[in-house]
Amino acid sequence: MFNKVLIAEDFQDTNLGIVDTLRRELKIGDIQEELYCDRAMNRLKVALATKAPFPLLVTDLFFKEDHNVRKLTSGKELLRAARALQPSIKVIVNSMEDDPKKIQSLFEEEGINAYVCKGRYGLKELISAVEHVYRGETFVSPQIQFQNGENVFELDNFDLDILKDLASGMTKKEISEKLKGKNITPNSESTIDKKVSKLFDEFGARNTNHLIAKLVREGRI
Amino acid sequence: MFNKVLIAEDFQDTNLGIVDTLRRELKIGDIQEELYCDRAMNRLKVALATKAPFPLLVTDLFFKEDHNVRKLTSGKELLRAARALQPSIKVIVNSMEDDPKKIQSLFEEEGINAYVCKGRYGLKELISAVEHVYRGETFVSPQIQFQNGENVFELDNFDLDILKDLASGMTKKEISEKLKGKNITPNSESTIDKKVSKLFDEFGARNTNHLIAKLVREGRI
DNA sequence: TGCGCGATTACGGATATCTGTAAGGGATTT
DNA sequence: AAATCCCTTACAGATATCCGTAATCGCGCA
């Protein structure tokens, strides 16, 4: 089993539960915890410099803001920095997020080793995740369904930019002009019109207001 | 100090932290926990029936859905039901929510005794909250700022209904007709126009898309 | 009673959105 | 080379929006 683990998690109470469980169930002696990403990163550096690197990082995704100024503000940034420093480190993400697409992208883009969804069985799953990762396998909370195809439509960056601009109050004419100014093509008002209309169909929206409301609610823009 | 406490919290790990801390710091012997609102409610009923009611309920606001069918789906419903059953019960809400307006309404509408915001100091604050509540006082996490006045504009139910309809894709003409059909006044398209335009000013929005995006993001519609 | 004020409503004009049709270009296929 | 498909663009008509002006109504108040 891993000889030491670093846990980055800003919820004091959750933290306590995790530490306690890992210690008791997995007999991991050296469990260290940090409430801030920056401090967690420091620990990784120090451990590596003293030839006693952490083989495993368990991190949340979201860290609440407070008075402290921070360089690293999310678990994603932390795990990227950690991987840059120490490529061999195993990473388990433990968070509330339950959107399969976002979790999938953590595996694909960040190469995490396991994802555990906080919830009623979060602790049991975390133990299972640590065991899997130790054996070189990946793990995902079973309630996460990686549905491919289905009702999930892709939004490419072009669509996304248009929608963000619309949501921030720009008209299609203004967007068209902005794109022309930046020499990005396509850029005609007509094409923007068509793109957005197609999204109406895909998302079952009746007009722009409806589409924007849906997408903002889904956290996609 | 309270002789027993019921904790409703669907995050297993958080739960463990809370139970442990209350037991150690406050010497509360009888600490019971439930992962589901319905079961928590049952415990309250049984305890009351056997003449050993819980003097204190600590509950989260949000409970994740799973396969189990549930009557009570949120902490708000749970605490209402609890108060209906046993009006004297003290209630501490322990949740992620950090919107002062929503928290304030919990005090004003639901008469909760304390609100503790989950976070880096959540456990320490929870202890403090229990002590305050035991002394008959209220408690709120210090990072919650009850700002009155300021930049916070009120949205009455009429505005809210219009905005919700717009966000769901209705045109102003359709909204006007819907209101006329239900004999709700005012209901002219012109008035709806004016109302929404005034909201542009108040919220610094450039058009309806912008306004809806802002309000959805703030969770107000 | 009359005045003032705000809310509601009507209306019109300038823009913007939504939708359909059609033309052109580039890439792939036959 | 011709046919096909997809993307981009132009254009046009029907609606919808945004915004200004002005008339009307209800209500408190002197």
Coordinates of C-alpha atoms (C1' of nucleotides) in Angstrom, one line a residue:
Chain A
M1 CA 0.0 0.0 0.0
F2 CA 1.1 3.6 -0.4
N3 CA 3.4 4.7 2.4
K4 CA 2.1 8.3 2.5
V5 CA -0.7 10.4 1.0
L6 CA -1.4 14.1 0.7
I7 CA -4.9 15.3 0.9
A8 CA -6.0 18.7 -0.4
E9 CA -9.5 19.5 0.7
D10 CA -10.8 22.8 2.1
F11 CA -13.7 21.4 4.1
Q12 CA -12.3 20.8 7.5
D13 CA -15.0 18.3 8.5
T14 CA -14.7 16.2 5.3
N15 CA -11.0 16.2 5.7
L16 CA -11.2 14.7 9.1
G17 CA -13.4 11.9 7.9
I18 CA -11.1 11.1 5.0
V19 CA -7.9 11.1 7.1
D20 CA -9.5 8.9 9.7
T21 CA -10.9 6.4 7.3
L22 CA -7.7 6.0 5.3
R23 CA -5.7 5.5 8.4
R24 CA -8.0 2.9 9.8
E25 CA -9.0 1.0 6.7
L26 CA -5.9 1.1 4.7
K27 CA -3.2 1.4 7.3
I28 CA -1.6 4.3 5.7
G29 CA 0.5 5.9 8.4
D30 CA 1.7 9.1 6.9
I31 CA -1.4 11.1 5.9
Q32 CA -1.0 14.8 5.5
E33 CA -3.7 17.3 4.7
E34 CA -3.8 20.9 3.5
L35 CA -6.7 23.3 3.2
Y36 CA -5.2 25.4 0.5
C37 CA -3.9 24.4 -3.0
D38 CA -0.7 26.5 -2.6
R39 CA 0.3 24.9 0.6
A40 CA -0.4 21.4 -0.8
M41 CA 1.9 22.2 -3.7
N42 CA 4.6 23.3 -1.2
R43 CA 4.4 20.1 0.6
L44 CA 4.8 18.2 -2.6
K45 CA 7.9 20.2 -3.4
V46 CA 9.4 19.8 0.0
A47 CA 8.7 16.1 0.0
L48 CA 10.3 15.6 -3.4
A49 CA 13.3 17.7 -2.4
T50 CA 13.9 15.6 0.7
K51 CA 13.7 12.4 -1.4
A52 CA 10.5 11.3 0.2
P53 CA 7.9 12.2 -2.4
F54 CA 4.2 11.6 -2.1
P55 CA 3.1 8.7 -4.3
L56 CA -0.5 9.8 -4.1
L57 CA -2.5 13.0 -4.1
V58 CA -6.1 13.2 -3.2
T59 CA -7.7 16.5 -4.1
D60 CA -11.0 18.2 -4.3
L61 CA -11.8 20.4 -7.4
F62 CA -13.3 23.4 -5.8
F63 CA -11.7 25.5 -3.0
K64 CA -13.6 28.3 -1.5
E65 CA -12.1 31.7 -1.6
D66 CA -11.1 33.6 1.6
H67 CA -8.8 36.4 2.6
N68 CA -5.7 34.5 1.6
V69 CA -4.3 35.4 -1.8
R70 CA -3.7 32.3 -3.9
K71 CA -1.8 31.3 -7.0
L72 CA -3.5 27.9 -7.4
T73 CA -7.3 28.3 -7.0
S74 CA -8.6 24.9 -8.1
G75 CA -7.9 21.2 -7.8
K76 CA -7.3 21.1 -11.5
E77 CA -4.5 23.7 -11.3
L78 CA -3.1 21.9 -8.4
L79 CA -3.0 18.5 -10.1
R80 CA -1.5 20.0 -13.2
A81 CA 1.2 21.7 -11.2
A82 CA 1.8 18.4 -9.2
R83 CA 2.1 16.4 -12.4
A84 CA 4.5 19.0 -13.8
L85 CA 6.7 18.7 -10.7
Q86 CA 6.4 15.0 -10.3
P87 CA 5.0 13.2 -13.3
S88 CA 4.7 9.8 -11.6
I89 CA 2.4 11.0 -8.9
K90 CA -1.0 9.3 -8.8
V91 CA -4.0 11.6 -8.5
I92 CA -7.4 10.8 -7.1
V93 CA -10.0 13.6 -7.5
N94 CA -12.7 13.6 -4.8
S95 CA -15.4 16.2 -5.4
M96 CA -19.1 17.0 -5.7
E97 CA -19.0 17.3 -9.5
D98 CA -21.2 14.6 -11.1
D99 CA -21.3 15.8 -14.7
P100 CA -19.9 12.8 -16.7
K101 CA -18.5 15.0 -19.4
K102 CA -16.5 17.0 -17.0
I103 CA -15.2 14.0 -15.2
Q104 CA -14.4 12.3 -18.4
S105 CA -12.3 15.2 -19.4
L106 CA -10.4 14.9 -16.2
F107 CA -9.3 11.5 -17.3
E108 CA -8.7 12.5 -20.9
E109 CA -7.1 15.9 -20.5
E110 CA -5.5 15.6 -17.1
G111 CA -4.8 11.9 -16.9
I112 CA -6.2 11.5 -13.3
N113 CA -6.1 8.0 -11.9
A114 CA -9.5 7.9 -10.1
Y115 CA -12.6 10.0 -9.6
V116 CA -14.7 9.7 -6.5
C117 CA -18.0 11.5 -6.2
K118 CA -18.7 12.9 -2.8
G119 CA -22.0 11.6 -1.5
R120 CA -23.5 8.9 0.6
Y121 CA -21.0 6.3 -0.2
G122 CA -18.0 8.6 -0.8
L123 CA -15.8 7.1 1.8
K124 CA -16.3 3.5 0.8
E125 CA -15.6 4.5 -2.8
L126 CA -12.5 6.4 -1.8
I127 CA -11.0 3.4 -0.1
S128 CA -11.8 1.3 -3.2
A129 CA -10.3 4.0 -5.4
V130 CA -7.0 4.0 -3.4
E131 CA -6.8 0.3 -3.7
H132 CA -7.4 0.4 -7.4
V133 CA -4.9 3.1 -8.0
Y134 CA -2.3 1.3 -5.9
R135 CA -2.7 -1.7 -8.3
G136 CA -2.2 0.6 -11.2
E137 CA -5.9 0.7 -12.2
T138 CA -8.3 3.5 -12.6
F139 CA -11.5 4.0 -10.7
V140 CA -14.7 6.0 -11.1
S141 CA -17.6 6.2 -8.8
P142 CA -20.2 3.8 -10.1
Q143 CA -23.0 6.3 -10.1
I144 CA -21.2 8.3 -12.8
Q145 CA -22.5 7.1 -16.2
F146 CA -20.2 7.8 -19.1
Q147 CA -23.0 8.0 -21.7
N148 CA -21.5 8.5 -25.2
G149 CA -23.7 9.7 -28.0
E150 CA -27.2 10.1 -26.5
N151 CA -28.6 13.5 -25.9
V152 CA -25.3 15.2 -25.3
F153 CA -24.5 17.6 -28.0
E154 CA -21.0 18.9 -28.6
L155 CA -20.4 22.6 -28.5
D156 CA -17.2 23.5 -30.3
N157 CA -15.2 26.6 -29.3
F158 CA -16.7 28.6 -32.0
D159 CA -20.2 28.0 -30.9
L160 CA -19.1 28.5 -27.3
D161 CA -17.6 31.9 -28.1
I162 CA -20.7 33.1 -29.8
L163 CA -23.0 31.9 -27.0
K164 CA -20.8 33.6 -24.4
D165 CA -20.9 36.8 -26.3
L166 CA -24.7 36.6 -26.7
A167 CA -25.0 35.9 -23.0
S168 CA -22.9 39.0 -22.2
G169 CA -25.3 41.2 -24.2
M170 CA -23.7 41.5 -27.7
T171 CA -25.9 41.4 -30.8
K172 CA -25.1 39.1 -33.6
K173 CA -24.1 42.1 -35.7
E174 CA -21.6 43.1 -33.1
I175 CA -20.2 39.5 -32.8
S176 CA -19.9 39.4 -36.6
E177 CA -17.9 42.7 -36.6
K178 CA -15.7 41.5 -33.7
L179 CA -14.8 38.3 -35.6
K180 CA -14.0 40.3 -38.8
G181 CA -11.8 42.6 -36.7
K182 CA -9.9 39.6 -35.5
N183 CA -9.8 38.0 -38.9
I184 CA -11.6 35.0 -37.7
T185 CA -13.7 33.1 -40.2
P186 CA -16.6 32.4 -40.5
N187 CA -17.8 35.8 -39.4
S188 CA -20.9 36.7 -41.3
E189 CA -24.1 37.6 -39.4
S190 CA -25.9 35.0 -41.5
T191 CA -23.6 32.2 -40.5
I192 CA -23.9 33.2 -36.8
D193 CA -27.6 33.2 -37.3
K194 CA -27.5 29.7 -38.7
K195 CA -25.2 28.3 -36.1
V196 CA -27.4 29.5 -33.3
S197 CA -30.6 28.3 -35.0
K198 CA -29.1 24.8 -35.3
L199 CA -28.4 24.9 -31.5
F200 CA -32.1 25.7 -31.0
D201 CA -32.9 22.3 -32.6
E202 CA -30.2 20.4 -30.8
F203 CA -31.0 21.7 -27.3
G204 CA -34.8 22.0 -27.8
A205 CA -34.7 25.7 -27.2
R206 CA -37.4 28.0 -28.6
N207 CA -35.2 31.1 -28.9
T208 CA -32.0 32.7 -27.8
N209 CA -33.3 33.5 -24.3
H210 CA -34.3 29.9 -23.8
L211 CA -31.0 28.5 -25.1
I212 CA -28.9 30.8 -23.0
A213 CA -30.9 30.0 -19.9
K214 CA -30.4 26.3 -20.5
L215 CA -26.7 26.5 -21.1
V216 CA -26.0 28.7 -18.2
R217 CA -27.9 26.4 -16.0
E218 CA -25.9 23.5 -17.2
G219 CA -22.8 25.4 -16.6
R220 CA -21.6 25.2 -20.2
I221 CA -21.3 28.9 -20.7
Chain B
M1 CA -25.1 20.7 27.0
F2 CA -27.6 18.8 24.8
N3 CA -27.9 15.2 25.7
K4 CA -28.5 14.0 22.2
V5 CA -28.3 15.3 18.6
L6 CA -29.6 14.1 15.3
I7 CA -27.5 14.8 12.2
A8 CA -28.9 14.7 8.7
E9 CA -26.1 14.9 6.1
D10 CA -25.8 12.8 3.0
F11 CA -22.0 13.0 2.7
Q12 CA -20.6 10.1 4.5
D13 CA -17.2 11.6 5.0
T14 CA -18.5 14.9 6.3
N15 CA -20.8 13.1 8.6
L16 CA -18.0 11.2 10.2
G17 CA -16.1 14.3 10.8
I18 CA -19.0 16.0 12.5
V19 CA -20.0 13.1 14.7
D20 CA -16.4 12.7 15.9
T21 CA -15.9 16.3 16.7
L22 CA -19.2 16.8 18.5
R23 CA -18.5 13.8 20.6
R24 CA -15.0 14.8 21.5
E25 CA -15.3 18.5 21.9
L26 CA -18.8 18.8 23.4
K27 CA -19.1 15.5 25.2
I28 CA -22.4 14.8 23.6
G29 CA -22.9 11.1 24.1
D30 CA -25.9 10.3 22.0
I31 CA -25.1 11.4 18.5
Q32 CA -27.2 9.8 15.7
E33 CA -26.9 10.3 12.0
E34 CA -28.9 9.7 8.9
L35 CA -28.1 10.0 5.3
Y36 CA -31.7 10.5 4.1
C37 CA -34.2 13.2 5.2
D38 CA -37.1 10.7 5.4
R39 CA -35.1 8.4 7.8
A40 CA -34.1 11.4 9.9
M41 CA -37.7 12.4 10.2
N42 CA -38.6 8.9 11.3
R43 CA -36.0 9.0 14.0
L44 CA -37.5 12.3 15.3
K45 CA -40.9 10.7 15.4
V46 CA -39.8 7.6 17.2
A47 CA -37.7 9.6 19.7
L48 CA -40.7 11.9 20.5
A49 CA -43.1 8.9 20.8
T50 CA -40.7 7.2 23.3
K51 CA -40.5 10.4 25.4
A52 CA -36.9 11.0 24.5
P53 CA -37.1 13.7 21.8
F54 CA -34.0 15.2 20.1
P55 CA -33.5 18.7 21.4
L56 CA -31.2 19.5 18.4
L57 CA -31.2 18.8 14.7
V58 CA -28.2 19.5 12.5
T59 CA -29.1 19.3 8.9
D60 CA -27.6 20.0 5.5
L61 CA -29.7 21.7 2.8
F62 CA -29.0 19.6 -0.2
F63 CA -29.3 15.9 -0.4
K64 CA -28.2 14.1 -3.6
E65 CA -30.7 12.0 -5.4
D66 CA -30.3 8.3 -5.8
H67 CA -32.4 5.2 -6.4
N68 CA -34.4 5.6 -3.2
V69 CA -37.8 7.3 -3.6
R70 CA -38.1 10.1 -1.1
K71 CA -40.8 12.3 0.4
L72 CA -38.5 14.8 1.9
T73 CA -35.9 15.9 -0.6
S74 CA -34.2 18.9 1.1
G75 CA -33.1 20.0 4.5
K76 CA -35.6 22.8 4.3
E77 CA -38.5 20.3 4.0
L78 CA -37.0 18.3 6.8
L79 CA -36.7 21.1 9.2
R80 CA -40.2 22.3 8.4
A81 CA -41.5 18.8 9.1
A82 CA -39.4 18.6 12.2
R83 CA -40.8 21.9 13.5
A84 CA -44.3 20.9 12.7
L85 CA -43.8 17.7 14.7
Q86 CA -41.8 19.1 17.6
P87 CA -41.9 23.0 17.6
S88 CA -39.4 23.3 20.4
I89 CA -36.6 21.5 18.5
K90 CA -33.5 23.6 17.8
V91 CA -32.2 23.5 14.3
I92 CA -28.7 24.2 13.0
V93 CA -28.3 24.2 9.2
N94 CA -24.8 23.2 8.0
S95 CA -24.4 23.6 4.3
M96 CA -22.3 24.9 1.4
E97 CA -24.8 27.7 0.6
D98 CA -23.1 31.1 1.1
D99 CA -25.7 33.5 -0.4
P100 CA -26.6 35.9 2.4
K101 CA -30.1 36.4 1.1
K102 CA -30.9 32.7 1.1
I103 CA -29.4 32.2 4.5
Q104 CA -31.3 35.2 5.9
S105 CA -34.5 33.8 4.6
L106 CA -33.8 30.6 6.6
F107 CA -33.8 32.7 9.7
E108 CA -36.7 34.8 8.8
E109 CA -39.0 32.2 7.1
E110 CA -38.0 29.0 8.9
G111 CA -36.8 30.3 12.2
I112 CA -33.6 28.3 12.3
N113 CA -31.3 28.8 15.2
A114 CA -27.9 28.8 13.5
Y115 CA -26.3 28.6 10.1
V116 CA -22.9 27.1 9.6
C117 CA -21.2 27.5 6.3
K118 CA -19.2 24.4 5.3
G119 CA -15.6 25.3 4.6
R120 CA -12.2 25.5 6.0
Y121 CA -13.4 26.4 9.5
G122 CA -16.7 24.6 9.3
L123 CA -16.1 22.3 12.2
K124 CA -14.9 25.0 14.6
E125 CA -17.9 27.0 13.7
L126 CA -20.2 24.1 14.2
I127 CA -19.0 23.7 17.8
S128 CA -19.5 27.3 18.4
A129 CA -22.9 27.2 16.9
V130 CA -24.0 24.3 19.1
E131 CA -22.8 26.2 22.2
H132 CA -24.6 29.4 21.1
V133 CA -27.8 27.5 20.4
Y134 CA -27.6 25.7 23.7
R135 CA -27.5 29.1 25.4
G136 CA -30.6 30.1 23.5
E137 CA -28.7 32.3 21.1
T138 CA -28.4 32.3 17.3
F139 CA -25.3 31.9 15.3
V140 CA -24.1 32.6 11.8
S141 CA -20.8 31.8 10.2
P142 CA -18.8 35.0 10.4
Q143 CA -17.9 35.0 6.7
I144 CA -21.6 35.5 5.8
Q145 CA -22.2 39.2 5.3
F146 CA -25.8 40.3 5.7
Q147 CA -25.6 43.3 3.5
N148 CA -28.8 45.2 3.4
G149 CA -29.4 47.8 0.7
E150 CA -26.2 48.0 -1.4
N151 CA -26.2 46.6 -4.8
V152 CA -28.9 44.0 -4.2
F153 CA -32.1 44.7 -6.1
E154 CA -35.3 43.1 -5.2
L155 CA -37.2 41.0 -7.7
D156 CA -40.8 40.7 -6.7
N157 CA -42.8 37.7 -7.7
F158 CA -44.2 39.4 -10.8
D159 CA -40.8 40.3 -12.2
L160 CA -39.6 36.8 -11.3
D161 CA -42.5 35.1 -13.2
I162 CA -41.9 37.2 -16.3
L163 CA -38.2 36.4 -16.2
K164 CA -38.8 32.8 -15.7
D165 CA -41.1 32.7 -18.7
L166 CA -38.7 34.6 -20.8
A167 CA -35.9 32.2 -19.8
S168 CA -38.1 29.3 -20.8
G169 CA -38.5 30.8 -24.3
M170 CA -41.8 32.6 -24.2
T171 CA -42.2 35.9 -26.0
K172 CA -43.5 39.0 -24.2
K173 CA -46.7 38.7 -26.3
E174 CA -47.2 35.2 -25.1
I175 CA -46.6 36.2 -21.5
S176 CA -49.1 39.0 -21.8
E177 CA -51.7 36.6 -23.2
K178 CA -51.0 34.0 -20.5
L179 CA -51.6 36.7 -17.8
K180 CA -54.8 37.8 -19.4
G181 CA -56.0 34.3 -19.5
K182 CA -55.4 33.9 -15.8
N183 CA -56.9 37.4 -15.1
I184 CA -53.7 38.6 -13.5
T185 CA -53.0 42.3 -13.9
P186 CA -51.0 44.1 -15.1
N187 CA -50.8 42.1 -18.2
S188 CA -50.1 44.3 -21.2
E189 CA -47.2 43.7 -23.4
S190 CA -46.2 47.3 -22.9
T191 CA -46.0 47.0 -19.2
I192 CA -44.0 43.8 -19.4
D193 CA -41.7 45.7 -21.8
K194 CA -41.2 48.5 -19.2
K195 CA -40.7 46.1 -16.3
V196 CA -38.0 44.3 -18.1
S197 CA -36.3 47.5 -19.4
K198 CA -36.1 48.8 -15.8
L199 CA -34.4 45.6 -14.8
F200 CA -31.8 46.2 -17.5
D201 CA -30.9 49.4 -15.7
E202 CA -30.9 47.9 -12.3
F203 CA -28.8 44.9 -13.2
G204 CA -26.6 46.7 -15.8
A205 CA -27.7 44.4 -18.5
R206 CA -27.6 45.3 -22.2
N207 CA -30.5 43.2 -23.3
T208 CA -32.7 40.3 -22.4
N209 CA -30.0 37.7 -23.1
H210 CA -27.6 39.5 -20.9
L211 CA -30.1 39.8 -18.1
I212 CA -31.2 36.2 -18.2
A213 CA -27.6 35.0 -18.2
K214 CA -26.8 37.1 -15.2
L215 CA -29.8 36.1 -13.2
V216 CA -29.5 32.4 -14.0
R217 CA -25.9 32.5 -12.9
E218 CA -26.9 34.1 -9.7
G219 CA -29.5 31.4 -9.2
R220 CA -32.3 33.9 -9.0
I221 CA -34.4 32.4 -11.7
Chain C
dT1 C1' -62.6 69.1 -5.6
dG2 C1' -58.4 69.3 -7.7
dC3 C1' -53.6 68.3 -7.9
dG4 C1' -49.7 65.4 -8.3
dC5 C1' -47.6 61.0 -8.7
dG6 C1' -46.8 56.5 -10.1
dA7 C1' -48.4 52.5 -12.5
dT8 C1' -50.5 50.8 -16.6
dT9 C1' -51.4 51.0 -21.3
dA10 C1' -51.3 52.2 -26.3
dC11 C1' -48.6 53.3 -30.1
dG12 C1' -44.8 54.0 -33.4
dG13 C1' -40.2 53.7 -35.1
dA14 C1' -35.6 51.8 -35.2
dT15 C1' -33.2 47.5 -34.5
dA16 C1' -32.7 42.7 -33.8
dT17 C1' -34.2 38.0 -34.2
dC18 C1' -35.8 34.1 -36.7
dT19 C1' -36.6 31.6 -40.8
dG20 C1' -36.5 30.3 -45.6
dT21 C1' -34.5 30.5 -50.1
dA22 C1' -30.7 30.5 -52.9
dA23 C1' -26.1 31.3 -54.6
dG24 C1' -21.1 30.3 -54.4
dG25 C1' -16.9 27.7 -53.0
dG26 C1' -14.2 23.9 -51.5
dA27 C1' -13.6 19.1 -50.7
dT28 C1' -14.9 14.4 -51.7
dT29 C1' -16.9 10.9 -54.4
dT30 C1' -18.4 8.6 -58.6
Chain D
dA1 C1' -15.3 15.9 -65.4
dA2 C1' -19.5 15.7 -63.2
dA3 C1' -22.2 15.0 -59.2
dT4 C1' -22.6 15.5 -54.4
dC5 C1' -22.2 17.3 -49.9
dC6 C1' -21.2 20.7 -46.5
dC7 C1' -20.1 25.2 -45.1
dT8 C1' -20.4 30.1 -45.8
dT9 C1' -22.8 34.0 -47.3
dA10 C1' -26.4 37.2 -49.1
dC11 C1' -30.9 38.6 -49.0
dA12 C1' -35.8 39.2 -47.7
dG13 C1' -40.0 38.9 -45.0
dA14 C1' -42.4 38.1 -40.7
dT15 C1' -41.9 38.7 -35.8
dA16 C1' -39.9 40.4 -31.7
dT17 C1' -37.1 43.6 -29.2
dC18 C1' -35.9 48.0 -27.4
dC19 C1' -37.1 52.6 -26.3
dG20 C1' -39.4 57.0 -26.5
dT21 C1' -43.7 59.6 -26.1
dA22 C1' -48.1 60.2 -24.5
dA23 C1' -52.8 59.1 -22.8
dT24 C1' -55.4 57.0 -19.0
dC25 C1' -56.4 55.4 -14.5
dG26 C1' -56.3 55.0 -9.5
dC27 C1' -54.9 56.9 -5.2
dG28 C1' -53.3 59.8 -1.5
dC29 C1' -53.2 64.4 -0.1
dA30 C1' -53.9 69.4 0.5

